[in-house]
Amino acid sequence: MRHTRNLSCPSLTSADMTSPHKNEFERAVRAATYATLNSGGSASATNGGGWSARRGGGGGGGGGGGGGWNGVAGFGPIRRSNSGYYTTNGNGGGVLGTWSGATAPGGLLTSAGFLRLVARGAVGVLCMLGLLTILRDDAPGSSGSRSALGGLGRWGGGGGWGAAGAPTVRLNIPESDVRPGTSIVAACMNRHETLAKVLPEWAAVEGVDEIVLVDFSSDPPLKDTVDATGVEHVKLLRVEGEPKWVLSRAYNLGVNASSRASVLRIDCDYSVRPDFISAHPLPAALGEAASGSVKTEEEKPGYYRGNYAKARNEDEVHLNGAVFIRRADFWAVGGYDERIQTYGWDDEDLYNRLEKAGLRTLDLDYDKISHTPHGDGARAQSGVRFVGVEIDFNALLLEKLPVWVGPKGTAEGGAAAAHRSTYVPTVPGPPSAAALAAAAATSASESGTVDTSSSATRAKAAAPSGGNYLVIKADSVPKDLRALTSTQDADAAWDLSLGRRLHDQFDVPWDLLSSASVPVKETLLTQLMTREAEMVKAATAAAGGVARPLSEATPKPRILLCHVMHGLGNRLRALGSCLSFASTTGRVPLIVWEKDAHIQASYGDLFATKLAVLDTFSPKWPDMKGAHEWDAAWKQFVFHNYMEMEGGGAIKGEQVPDVADKSIYYKGAYIIEADPALTSWDLDNAQLRALTPVPAVADMVAARAAEGLSGMIGVHIRNKTLDKDIDGVSFDDEYGVEAAATMEKWRLASGYPSFITEMRSLMSKDPALKFYVATDTAAVIDIMAKAFPGKVVSTPRECDGRDGACVRLALVDILCLSKTKGLLGSNWSSFTEAAQRIGGVEARLAGQDFAKVTR
């Protein structure tokens, strides 16, 4: 059968329809039908037109008369009845449509209509049959006053409902059917408002022949939005049943349905200038380069793409996905890798494969295309927390897999081309409210009665408005990267991706990241990103709302690396100071809370408040001050160590200034000495009160509170002397001889006998008074209970050491003491101090305020 281009019906001489013999007529129709059906492709399940992706699928009826997903059994021979011609032996629907008013339901042609057609000769019959669709390279569709005919076979979908020039949707257009010109290809999941704005702009671009729009399960569907714009020449493909946005699949589907030699792939939030095409002359195609016709650099194959490195502002960074390319070159490398089904790296992966195939990269002119601003939270993908991490993650996973497709359309090693998604038609979903109202209005004009509930009205509302709309669903989808990668490799890739982003974007040293778990990395990154957004917002406000030019340095949040030391009370004191300093200076806290001889409980054993906390810490003092020699991220740090016994420049109590644009390392068991506006008793205590204990601790505190803590006097007895306190710890070595002597002095003054006298004195004034008693020696609880029968409340315990369980009970004691109305405490004890800080309770100290030491 001869193919012609842009010719009128009289030029079509493939079948002699002037013959009076019916069998010749049947042979001509059947030959053309089978030739097209057997060529494969895709079609429409809605507005006429069969689905020919299955060999032998049925053709559709003209003018929307038949078709749909019916002709699986094959296209039967044409028969004649009293009312016209029809098909049998299969569910092919009507073959013969309408022509100049010869209308019949179900694809039938009336006898009178047929006689008029015969009178017009072979050309008229062929055009009536829709064979013009097969013989011509032009997209099927009607013209003038003729009703469009149902396209046969791979064109599927026919010419719509008779609208002049209406495009018809095909899913799989082979290169042999692609014509010169440019297709805009876009895909959306939602973005209704933005699409309504930019779609008319796309239609105004000079040199654009069609717009292919993929509605990837938007809710509600995009059809009403598209119709409301009044833009013609839009081929709209709606994919039903997609739970999430998948860029690779959506755009491959759109390009596959495009019919022009050049493709402008854009997002649904891109605005395009009218002269975009003329401003971007495409270089030679790959095929032309292979023929040896390319001689100069300018003649080499190439394509245009967005380039975030050339962006002049934050919005232009988002143009990285824009591509202007020859359709054949796009498919030469397999299009987008459909194994990438989460955010990130889909664009860069395509660009890398295009480069390897021999295409040179040309930058888009950002004066001809722009991006409508939106935050990362407005992305079509749900649950994208870390944009940069997702990009790195997908890139790392791809390194573990064979390439999607090679330059010659085969996978690396000569394997078959990679599998892409396939689709089948679906029954149109429930009509939208707008469509239902429009259908009811039409019915009212015809019958004078408005009835939105009638089946006829609902059917009319659910039907597409023309042959430019196709509703499909995925029949098969490639496995995604995670499914193709081992759990071990995927976990390692995610861990490394988090580390890369923290190091490269926020200058967190690898020494810290090497000991950080994935949850810690995620917490730290979340807090840094939040702080970064706050800084950008503040900078924009300071500039009068003008967005920051990319030539200016990006505001970068810094961290306070707070290394807390010694026992629970000391760590809480240091932690509160660090948290207030970080808050007032705009830094993100990263806490080092290591288990050691002083404490065998982790931060997570005690508190549920989500902080980024390192359980281990590999850098050593003072070597870490020179660590910038192997990791430049350490250059961003200033160092303060209050543990002066470690030497190397450690100075207890030195001032810690707020150095602009620097991260700070602080190590200590004490408060940070700094400007009172940055850290103070009140600021620090507010931070400690904001910490939420783990449920096990909270439950025990609640149980004691139910016994009336608020009416009790808290008692904290530091009964152990230094030699009996912590196994393996030399207080002289850790605190210095002088400090250790002072500690021992107050320990001796804080034994339980000192408290008994004071407690009896208080009871003489208030016989009903009760005491909540906490002590470092479990046996002391029994002693105090016997001394004050029925008056002592405590948290049951069988330990008084530094293991995790005992430390958790110690936190219970601190919190219970903080809830009492008064406190008898031990001097030089950070434990007593912690109860004061958290509860705001006034404390009287043994050896100082009662049982005073005279020497």
GROMACS .gro file of C-alpha atoms in nm, residues 584-736:
model
  153
  584THR     CA    1   2.029   3.220   7.073
  585THR     CA    2   2.311   3.211   6.816
  586GLY     CA    3   2.114   3.029   6.546
  587ARG     CA    4   2.325   2.714   6.550
  588VAL     CA    5   2.205   2.356   6.527
  589PRO     CA    6   2.311   2.145   6.827
  590LEU     CA    7   2.495   1.819   6.773
  591ILE     CA    8   2.545   1.647   7.108
  592VAL     CA    9   2.820   1.402   7.197
  593TRP     CA   10   2.692   1.179   7.480
  594GLU     CA   11   2.929   0.887   7.525
  595LYS     CA   12   2.895   0.608   7.777
  596ASP     CA   13   3.189   0.595   8.015
  597ALA     CA   14   3.273   0.510   8.374
  598HIS     CA   15   3.060   0.801   8.496
  599ILE     CA   16   2.745   0.695   8.315
  600GLN     CA   17   2.640   0.386   8.125
  601ALA     CA   18   2.312   0.521   7.989
  602SER     CA   19   2.276   0.678   7.646
  603TYR     CA   20   2.080   0.995   7.582
  604GLY     CA   21   1.813   0.781   7.415
  605ASP     CA   22   1.781   0.570   7.729
  606LEU     CA   23   1.667   0.879   7.914
  607PHE     CA   24   1.502   1.129   7.679
  608ALA     CA   25   1.253   1.110   7.394
  609THR     CA   26   1.319   1.466   7.271
  610LYS     CA   27   1.466   1.437   6.923
  611LEU     CA   28   1.816   1.576   6.919
  612ALA     CA   29   2.107   1.480   6.698
  613VAL     CA   30   2.322   1.284   6.943
  614LEU     CA   31   2.645   1.094   6.882
  615ASP     CA   32   2.693   0.791   7.105
  616THR     CA   33   3.059   0.763   7.007
  617PHE     CA   34   3.319   1.020   6.913
  618SER     CA   35   3.640   0.931   6.735
  619PRO     CA   36   3.831   1.265   6.716
  620LYS     CA   37   4.079   1.312   6.997
  621TRP     CA   38   4.180   1.628   7.178
  622PRO     CA   39   4.393   1.819   7.083
  623ASP     CA   40   4.459   1.644   6.749
  624MET     CA   41   4.117   1.745   6.619
  625LYS     CA   42   4.228   2.107   6.605
  626GLY     CA   43   4.454   2.010   6.316
  627ALA     CA   44   4.204   1.782   6.143
  628HIS     CA   45   4.141   2.041   5.871
  629GLU     CA   46   4.456   1.913   5.700
  630TRP     CA   47   4.266   1.603   5.585
  631ASP     CA   48   3.908   1.737   5.596
  632ALA     CA   49   3.850   2.101   5.512
  633ALA     CA   50   3.517   2.096   5.694
  634TRP     CA   51   3.707   2.128   6.022
  635LYS     CA   52   3.824   2.473   5.908
  636GLN     CA   53   3.478   2.598   5.992
  637PHE     CA   54   3.523   2.516   6.363
  638VAL     CA   55   3.654   2.702   6.666
  639PHE     CA   56   3.742   2.491   6.971
  640HIS     CA   57   3.675   2.529   7.345
  641ASN     CA   58   3.757   2.255   7.595
  642TYR     CA   59   3.678   2.307   7.964
  643MET     CA   60   3.829   1.972   8.067
  644GLU     CA   61   4.158   2.136   8.152
  645MET     CA   62   4.317   1.816   8.281
  646GLU     CA   63   4.333   1.700   7.918
  647GLY     CA   64   4.586   1.975   7.839
  648GLY     CA   65   4.646   2.076   7.480
  649GLY     CA   66   4.505   2.424   7.536
  650ALA     CA   67   4.199   2.318   7.735
  651ILE     CA   68   4.092   2.603   7.965
  652LYS     CA   69   3.803   2.573   8.208
  653GLY     CA   70   3.577   2.878   8.212
  654GLU     CA   71   3.719   3.061   7.910
  655GLN     CA   72   3.476   3.288   7.729
  656VAL     CA   73   3.305   3.139   7.426
  657PRO     CA   74   3.220   3.417   7.180
  658ASP     CA   75   2.963   3.393   6.904
  659VAL     CA   76   3.203   3.391   6.608
  660ALA     CA   77   3.010   3.469   6.291
  661ASP     CA   78   2.982   3.193   6.030
  662LYS     CA   79   3.172   2.941   6.244
  663SER     CA   80   3.075   2.615   6.403
  664ILE     CA   81   3.182   2.564   6.764
  665TYR     CA   82   3.319   2.261   6.944
  666TYR     CA   83   3.258   2.274   7.319
  667LYS     CA   84   3.364   2.006   7.565
  668GLY     CA   85   3.275   2.025   7.931
  669ALA     CA   86   3.075   1.925   8.234
  670TYR     CA   87   2.984   2.285   8.311
  671ILE     CA   88   2.789   2.576   8.173
  672ILE     CA   89   2.936   2.772   7.883
  673GLU     CA   90   3.083   3.100   7.997
  674ALA     CA   91   2.951   3.354   7.749
  675ASP     CA   92   2.750   3.671   7.708
  676PRO     CA   93   2.447   3.637   7.941
  677ALA     CA   94   2.224   3.707   7.644
  678LEU     CA   95   2.344   3.379   7.492
  679THR     CA   96   2.337   3.145   7.792
  680SER     CA   97   2.211   3.204   8.144
  681TRP     CA   98   2.047   3.030   8.440
  682ASP     CA   99   1.698   3.101   8.311
  683LEU     CA  100   1.770   3.028   7.945
  684ASP     CA  101   1.949   2.703   8.025
  685ASN     CA  102   1.679   2.584   8.265
  686ALA     CA  103   1.406   2.649   8.011
  687GLN     CA  104   1.587   2.418   7.770
  688LEU     CA  105   1.613   2.142   8.032
  689ARG     CA  106   1.244   2.170   8.118
  690ALA     CA  107   1.162   2.125   7.750
  691LEU     CA  108   1.323   1.781   7.741
  692THR     CA  109   1.072   1.496   7.744
  693PRO     CA  110   1.175   1.182   7.932
  694VAL     CA  111   1.121   0.841   7.778
  695PRO     CA  112   0.783   0.684   7.868
  696ALA     CA  113   0.931   0.443   8.123
  697VAL     CA  114   1.077   0.735   8.317
  698ALA     CA  115   0.769   0.951   8.277
  699ASP     CA  116   0.545   0.672   8.408
  700MET     CA  117   0.751   0.628   8.723
  701VAL     CA  118   0.753   1.002   8.787
  702ALA     CA  119   0.376   1.015   8.738
  703ALA     CA  120   0.331   0.735   8.991
  704ARG     CA  121   0.529   0.923   9.254
  705ALA     CA  122   0.355   1.251   9.171
  706ALA     CA  123   0.024   1.080   9.241
  707GLU     CA  124   0.144   1.033   9.598
  708GLY     CA  125   0.157   1.410   9.649
  709LEU     CA  126   0.508   1.522   9.555
  710SER     CA  127   0.402   1.884   9.535
  711GLY     CA  128   0.337   1.888   9.910
  712MET     CA  129   0.659   1.708  10.007
  713ILE     CA  130   1.011   1.820  10.083
  714GLY     CA  131   1.270   1.671   9.852
  715VAL     CA  132   1.583   1.523  10.007
  716HIS     CA  133   1.898   1.445   9.809
  717ILE     CA  134   2.165   1.265  10.010
  718ARG     CA  135   2.514   1.236   9.853
  719ASN     CA  136   2.628   0.967  10.092
  720LYS     CA  137   2.931   0.818   9.914
  721THR     CA  138   3.277   0.956   9.963
  722LEU     CA  139   3.504   0.978   9.659
  723ASP     CA  140   3.689   0.656   9.726
  724LYS     CA  141   3.360   0.462   9.714
  725ASP     CA  142   3.196   0.648   9.432
  726ILE     CA  143   3.307   0.543   9.080
  727ASP     CA  144   3.508   0.232   9.012
  728GLY     CA  145   3.822   0.296   8.811
  729VAL     CA  146   3.804   0.676   8.830
  730SER     CA  147   4.078   0.884   8.996
  731PHE     CA  148   3.923   1.214   9.101
  732ASP     CA  149   4.266   1.368   9.143
  733ASP     CA  150   4.344   1.288   8.779
  734GLU     CA  151   4.009   1.396   8.639
  735TYR     CA  152   3.941   1.705   8.849
  736GLY     CA  153   4.280   1.796   8.991
   0.00000   0.00000   0.00000
